[in-house]
PDB file of C-alpha atoms in Angstrom:
ATOM      1  CA  MET A   1       5.910 -58.604 -25.921  1.00 34.00           C
ATOM      2  CA  HIS A   2       4.311 -61.605 -24.214  1.00 37.00           C
ATOM      3  CA  ILE A   3       0.930 -61.745 -22.579  1.00 39.00           C
ATOM      4  CA  LEU A   4       0.596 -64.070 -19.618  1.00 39.00           C
ATOM      5  CA  VAL A   5      -2.366 -66.330 -20.043  1.00 43.00           C
ATOM      6  CA  MET A   6      -2.959 -69.121 -17.560  1.00 43.00           C
ATOM      7  CA  ALA A   7      -5.084 -71.905 -18.950  1.00 48.00           C
ATOM      8  CA  LEU A   8      -6.699 -74.666 -16.925  1.00 50.00           C
ATOM      9  CA  ILE A   9      -9.334 -77.197 -17.766  1.00 54.00           C
ATOM     10  CA  LEU A  10     -11.438 -78.357 -14.843  1.00 54.00           C
ATOM     11  CA  ILE A  11     -12.806 -81.843 -15.158  1.00 53.00           C
ATOM     12  CA  PHE A  12     -15.811 -83.385 -13.439  1.00 53.00           C
ATOM     13  CA  TYR A  13     -16.987 -86.924 -13.882  1.00 52.00           C
ATOM     14  CA  THR A  14     -20.038 -89.114 -13.582  1.00 58.00           C
ATOM     15  CA  VAL A  15     -20.047 -92.877 -13.140  1.00 56.00           C
ATOM     16  CA  THR A  16     -23.018 -94.889 -14.367  1.00 58.00           C
ATOM     17  CA  GLU A  17     -23.455 -98.620 -13.942  1.00 54.00           C
ATOM     18  CA  SER A  18     -24.874-100.896 -16.599  1.00 54.00           C
ATOM     19  CA  GLN A  19     -26.775-103.522 -14.609  1.00 46.00           C
ATOM     20  CA  ALA A  20     -26.527-106.026 -17.441  1.00 45.00           C
ATOM     21  CA  LEU A  21     -22.725-106.136 -17.147  1.00 54.00           C
ATOM     22  CA  CYS A  22     -22.507-106.123 -13.354  1.00 57.00           C
ATOM     23  CA  THR A  23     -25.435-108.216 -12.093  1.00 49.00           C
ATOM     24  CA  GLY A  24     -24.153-110.897  -9.742  1.00 52.00           C
ATOM     25  CA  LEU A  25     -20.564-109.707  -9.936  1.00 63.00           C
ATOM     26  CA  GLY A  26     -20.735-106.910  -7.382  1.00 74.00           C
ATOM     27  CA  CYS A  27     -18.451-104.831  -9.567  1.00 79.00           C
ATOM     28  CA  THR A  28     -17.556-101.249  -8.812  1.00 82.00           C
ATOM     29  CA  CYS A  29     -15.525 -98.723 -10.777  1.00 87.00           C
ATOM     30  CA  SER A  30     -14.178 -95.272 -10.029  1.00 89.00           C
ATOM     31  CA  MET A  31     -12.150 -92.636 -11.872  1.00 91.00           C
ATOM     32  CA  THR A  32      -9.299 -90.355 -10.884  1.00 90.00           C
ATOM     33  CA  ILE A  33      -8.520 -87.461 -13.191  1.00 90.00           C
ATOM     34  CA  ASN A  34      -5.554 -85.117 -13.342  1.00 89.00           C
ATOM     35  CA  PRO A  35      -6.610 -81.730 -14.739  1.00 87.00           C
ATOM     36  CA  LEU A  36      -5.161 -80.504 -18.010  1.00 91.00           C
ATOM     37  CA  GLN A  37      -2.983 -77.451 -17.466  1.00 91.00           C
ATOM     38  CA  PHE A  38      -1.469 -75.456 -20.302  1.00 92.00           C
ATOM     39  CA  GLY A  39       0.357 -72.953 -18.087  1.00 90.00           C
ATOM     40  CA  SER A  40       1.408 -69.651 -19.672  1.00 91.00           C
ATOM     41  CA  TYR A  41       0.419 -68.945 -23.269  1.00 90.00           C
ATOM     42  CA  SER A  42       1.976 -66.491 -25.713  1.00 90.00           C
ATOM     43  CA  PRO A  43      -0.452 -65.323 -28.412  1.00 90.00           C
ATOM     44  CA  PHE A  44       2.569 -64.478 -30.582  1.00 91.00           C
ATOM     45  CA  SER A  45       3.968 -68.011 -30.726  1.00 92.00           C
ATOM     46  CA  SER A  46       3.541 -69.671 -34.123  1.00 95.00           C
ATOM     47  CA  SER A  47       3.583 -73.146 -32.544  1.00 96.00           C
ATOM     48  CA  PRO A  48       0.577 -74.764 -30.875  1.00 97.00           C
ATOM     49  CA  GLN A  49       0.917 -75.489 -27.170  1.00 96.00           C
ATOM     50  CA  ASP A  50       0.536 -79.114 -26.058  1.00 97.00           C
ATOM     51  CA  THR A  51      -0.036 -80.751 -22.697  1.00 96.00           C
ATOM     52  CA  SER A  52      -1.288 -84.066 -21.356  1.00 96.00           C
ATOM     53  CA  ALA A  53      -3.155 -85.518 -18.408  1.00 94.00           C
ATOM     54  CA  THR A  54      -4.220 -88.926 -17.182  1.00 95.00           C
ATOM     55  CA  ILE A  55      -7.529 -90.620 -16.498  1.00 94.00           C
ATOM     56  CA  SER A  56      -7.280 -93.608 -14.148  1.00 94.00           C
ATOM     57  CA  VAL A  57     -10.077 -96.171 -13.945  1.00 93.00           C
ATOM     58  CA  SER A  58     -10.131 -98.632 -11.026  1.00 91.00           C
ATOM     59  CA  CYS A  59     -12.538-101.573 -10.966  1.00 88.00           C
ATOM     60  CA  SER A  60     -13.044-104.521  -8.635  1.00 84.00           C
ATOM     61  CA  ALA A  61     -15.593-107.301  -8.112  1.00 80.00           C
ATOM     62  CA  LEU A  62     -16.901-109.668  -5.475  1.00 78.00           C
ATOM     63  CA  VAL A  63     -16.570-112.619  -7.868  1.00 73.00           C
ATOM     64  CA  LEU A  64     -13.273-113.626  -9.491  1.00 69.00           C
ATOM     65  CA  ASN A  65     -12.903-113.845 -13.252  1.00 69.00           C
ATOM     66  CA  GLY A  66     -15.905-111.677 -14.017  1.00 73.00           C
ATOM     67  CA  PRO A  67     -15.613-109.537 -17.144  1.00 79.00           C
ATOM     68  CA  ILE A  68     -15.927-105.745 -17.046  1.00 83.00           C
ATOM     69  CA  LEU A  69     -16.412-103.542 -20.090  1.00 86.00           C
ATOM     70  CA  TYR A  70     -16.505 -99.762 -19.880  1.00 90.00           C
ATOM     71  CA  THR A  71     -16.428 -96.591 -21.932  1.00 91.00           C
ATOM     72  CA  ILE A  72     -15.061 -93.137 -21.154  1.00 93.00           C
ATOM     73  CA  GLN A  73     -16.725 -90.206 -22.925  1.00 93.00           C
ATOM     74  CA  LEU A  74     -16.016 -86.464 -22.811  1.00 94.00           C
ATOM     75  CA  ASN A  75     -18.470 -83.660 -23.493  1.00 93.00           C
ATOM     76  CA  GLY A  76     -17.835 -80.395 -25.329  1.00 95.00           C
ATOM     77  CA  GLY A  77     -17.109 -78.294 -22.243  1.00 94.00           C
ATOM     78  CA  THR A  78     -18.898 -75.079 -21.364  1.00 92.00           C
ATOM     79  CA  GLU A  79     -19.266 -74.201 -25.073  1.00 93.00           C
ATOM     80  CA  ASN A  80     -20.870 -77.641 -25.663  1.00 95.00           C
ATOM     81  CA  ASN A  81     -18.773 -78.145 -28.798  1.00 96.00           C
ATOM     82  CA  ILE A  82     -16.609 -81.273 -28.963  1.00 97.00           C
ATOM     83  CA  SER A  83     -15.135 -80.290 -32.335  1.00 96.00           C
ATOM     84  CA  SER A  84     -13.994 -76.863 -31.126  1.00 95.00           C
ATOM     85  CA  ARG A  85     -13.598 -76.638 -27.352  1.00 97.00           C
ATOM     86  CA  CYS A  86     -12.891 -73.230 -25.810  1.00 95.00           C
ATOM     87  CA  MET A  87     -11.521 -71.926 -22.553  1.00 95.00           C
ATOM     88  CA  SER A  88     -12.950 -68.567 -21.612  1.00 93.00           C
ATOM     89  CA  ASN A  89     -12.128 -65.498 -19.588  1.00 94.00           C
ATOM     90  CA  GLY A  90     -15.243 -63.362 -19.739  1.00 95.00           C
ATOM     91  CA  SER A  91     -16.062 -62.991 -23.437  1.00 96.00           C
ATOM     92  CA  SER A  92     -12.505 -63.861 -24.571  1.00 95.00           C
ATOM     93  CA  LYS A  93     -11.976 -67.399 -25.866  1.00 95.00           C
ATOM     94  CA  LEU A  94      -8.931 -69.659 -26.294  1.00 94.00           C
ATOM     95  CA  HIS A  95      -9.492 -72.606 -28.635  1.00 96.00           C
ATOM     96  CA  TYR A  96      -8.092 -76.038 -27.780  1.00 97.00           C
ATOM     97  CA  ASN A  97      -9.036 -79.669 -28.015  1.00 97.00           C
ATOM     98  CA  ILE A  98      -8.422 -83.055 -26.391  1.00 97.00           C
ATOM     99  CA  TYR A  99      -7.058 -86.090 -28.237  1.00 98.00           C
ATOM    100  CA  LEU A 100      -6.206 -89.760 -27.778  1.00 97.00           C
ATOM    101  CA  ASP A 101      -2.833 -89.547 -29.549  1.00 98.00           C
ATOM    102  CA  THR A 102       0.361 -87.501 -29.211  1.00 97.00           C
ATOM    103  CA  GLN A 103      -0.008 -86.152 -32.766  1.00 98.00           C
ATOM    104  CA  CYS A 104      -3.388 -84.673 -31.766  1.00 98.00           C
ATOM    105  CA  LEU A 105      -5.240 -86.240 -34.687  1.00 97.00           C
ATOM    106  CA  GLN A 106      -7.772 -88.516 -32.944  1.00 97.00           C
ATOM    107  CA  LEU A 107     -10.330 -86.270 -31.246  1.00 98.00           C
ATOM    108  CA  LEU A 108     -11.626 -87.503 -27.881  1.00 97.00           C
ATOM    109  CA  GLY A 109     -15.358 -87.030 -27.479  1.00 96.00           C
ATOM    110  CA  ASN A 110     -18.537 -88.985 -26.881  1.00 94.00           C
ATOM    111  CA  GLY A 111     -18.203 -91.742 -29.497  1.00 93.00           C
ATOM    112  CA  ILE A 112     -20.502 -89.922 -31.926  1.00 93.00           C
ATOM    113  CA  ILE A 113     -18.427 -86.775 -32.309  1.00 94.00           C
ATOM    114  CA  GLY A 114     -14.857 -87.869 -31.712  1.00 93.00           C
ATOM    115  CA  SER A 115     -13.754 -91.196 -30.316  1.00 96.00           C
ATOM    116  CA  GLN A 116     -14.460 -92.608 -26.896  1.00 95.00           C
ATOM    117  CA  ILE A 117     -12.212 -94.855 -24.832  1.00 95.00           C
ATOM    118  CA  SER A 118     -13.584 -98.415 -24.770  1.00 94.00           C
ATOM    119  CA  ASP A 119     -11.838-101.051 -22.719  1.00 93.00           C
ATOM    120  CA  GLY A 120     -12.409-104.136 -20.633  1.00 87.00           C
ATOM    121  CA  TYR A 121     -10.704-106.945 -18.787  1.00 85.00           C
ATOM    122  CA  VAL A 122     -11.335-109.779 -16.346  1.00 83.00           C
ATOM    123  CA  LEU A 123     -11.945-108.505 -12.822  1.00 81.00           C
ATOM    124  CA  ALA A 124     -10.313-109.646  -9.621  1.00 74.00           C
ATOM    125  CA  ILE A 125     -11.322-109.076  -6.000  1.00 75.00           C
ATOM    126  CA  SER A 126      -8.533-106.561  -5.500  1.00 82.00           C
ATOM    127  CA  PRO A 127      -8.947-103.340  -7.503  1.00 85.00           C
ATOM    128  CA  GLN A 128      -7.289-103.167 -10.892  1.00 89.00           C
ATOM    129  CA  THR A 129      -6.351 -99.788 -12.315  1.00 94.00           C
ATOM    130  CA  LYS A 130      -5.813 -98.791 -15.933  1.00 95.00           C
ATOM    131  CA  ILE A 131      -4.303 -95.412 -16.749  1.00 97.00           C
ATOM    132  CA  TYR A 132      -5.098 -93.568 -19.976  1.00 97.00           C
ATOM    133  CA  THR A 133      -3.081 -90.576 -21.142  1.00 97.00           C
ATOM    134  CA  VAL A 134      -5.011 -87.902 -23.016  1.00 97.00           C
ATOM    135  CA  TYR A 135      -3.400 -85.070 -24.953  1.00 98.00           C
ATOM    136  CA  ALA A 136      -4.525 -81.501 -25.453  1.00 97.00           C
ATOM    137  CA  ARG A 137      -3.483 -78.868 -27.963  1.00 97.00           C
ATOM    138  CA  MET A 138      -4.150 -75.144 -27.834  1.00 96.00           C
ATOM    139  CA  ASP A 139      -4.094 -73.402 -31.203  1.00 94.00           C
ATOM    140  CA  SER A 140      -1.292 -70.942 -31.950  1.00 96.00           C
ATOM    141  CA  LEU A 141      -1.579 -67.214 -32.716  1.00 96.00           C
ATOM    142  CA  GLN A 142      -4.769 -66.577 -30.738  1.00 96.00           C
ATOM    143  CA  ASN A 143      -4.806 -62.879 -29.922  1.00 93.00           C
ATOM    144  CA  VAL A 144      -6.476 -62.715 -26.522  1.00 93.00           C
ATOM    145  CA  PRO A 145      -6.143 -60.413 -23.509  1.00 93.00           C
ATOM    146  CA  LYS A 146      -4.138 -61.604 -20.521  1.00 91.00           C
ATOM    147  CA  GLY A 147      -5.993 -63.426 -17.785  1.00 91.00           C
ATOM    148  CA  ASN A 148      -7.013 -66.824 -16.490  1.00 91.00           C
ATOM    149  CA  TYR A 149      -8.842 -68.988 -19.028  1.00 92.00           C
ATOM    150  CA  THR A 150     -10.769 -72.076 -17.944  1.00 92.00           C
ATOM    151  CA  ASP A 151     -13.155 -74.666 -19.269  1.00 93.00           C
ATOM    152  CA  THR A 152     -15.068 -77.449 -17.551  1.00 91.00           C
ATOM    153  CA  ILE A 153     -15.209 -80.866 -19.195  1.00 91.00           C
ATOM    154  CA  SER A 154     -17.548 -83.583 -17.929  1.00 89.00           C
ATOM    155  CA  ILE A 155     -16.353 -87.163 -18.243  1.00 90.00           C
ATOM    156  CA  LEU A 156     -18.784 -90.075 -18.249  1.00 89.00           C
ATOM    157  CA  LEU A 157     -17.587 -93.540 -17.205  1.00 90.00           C
ATOM    158  CA  THR A 158     -20.145 -96.193 -18.124  1.00 87.00           C
ATOM    159  CA  PHE A 159     -19.627 -99.794 -17.034  1.00 81.00           C
TER     160      PHE A 159
END
């Protein structure tokens, strides 16, 4: 017997600008995020279920050869727990987490709990885009009722 569980993580983001890094450069950055989607889940499977998504960061400047440094941080979702994120359907919970690596060993968080993405490069007038793949793993053998499970992760881009 299989129970159909649809799992989706909704992601919202905030962009903050560090004036010290951008003064005089006229730099701007934006993010595009593909939501993580696990699809159907069988609580009887002994294997964890993996998926991936991408975060794209585009930056440009009014002055050539200006440096840009930025960080990408994720919160703990609606449960506010980076170490043990949960998707929920009412009071039922499905545990999962988000990682920087395909082996799902390097937890992605806020830099205090879990790692953050830190990057930088020299800006050009035309926008430059860097794409980061993030990986998610849902634990196996979670006995939950069928339904749609969701979580909302906030992503902070600071430059």
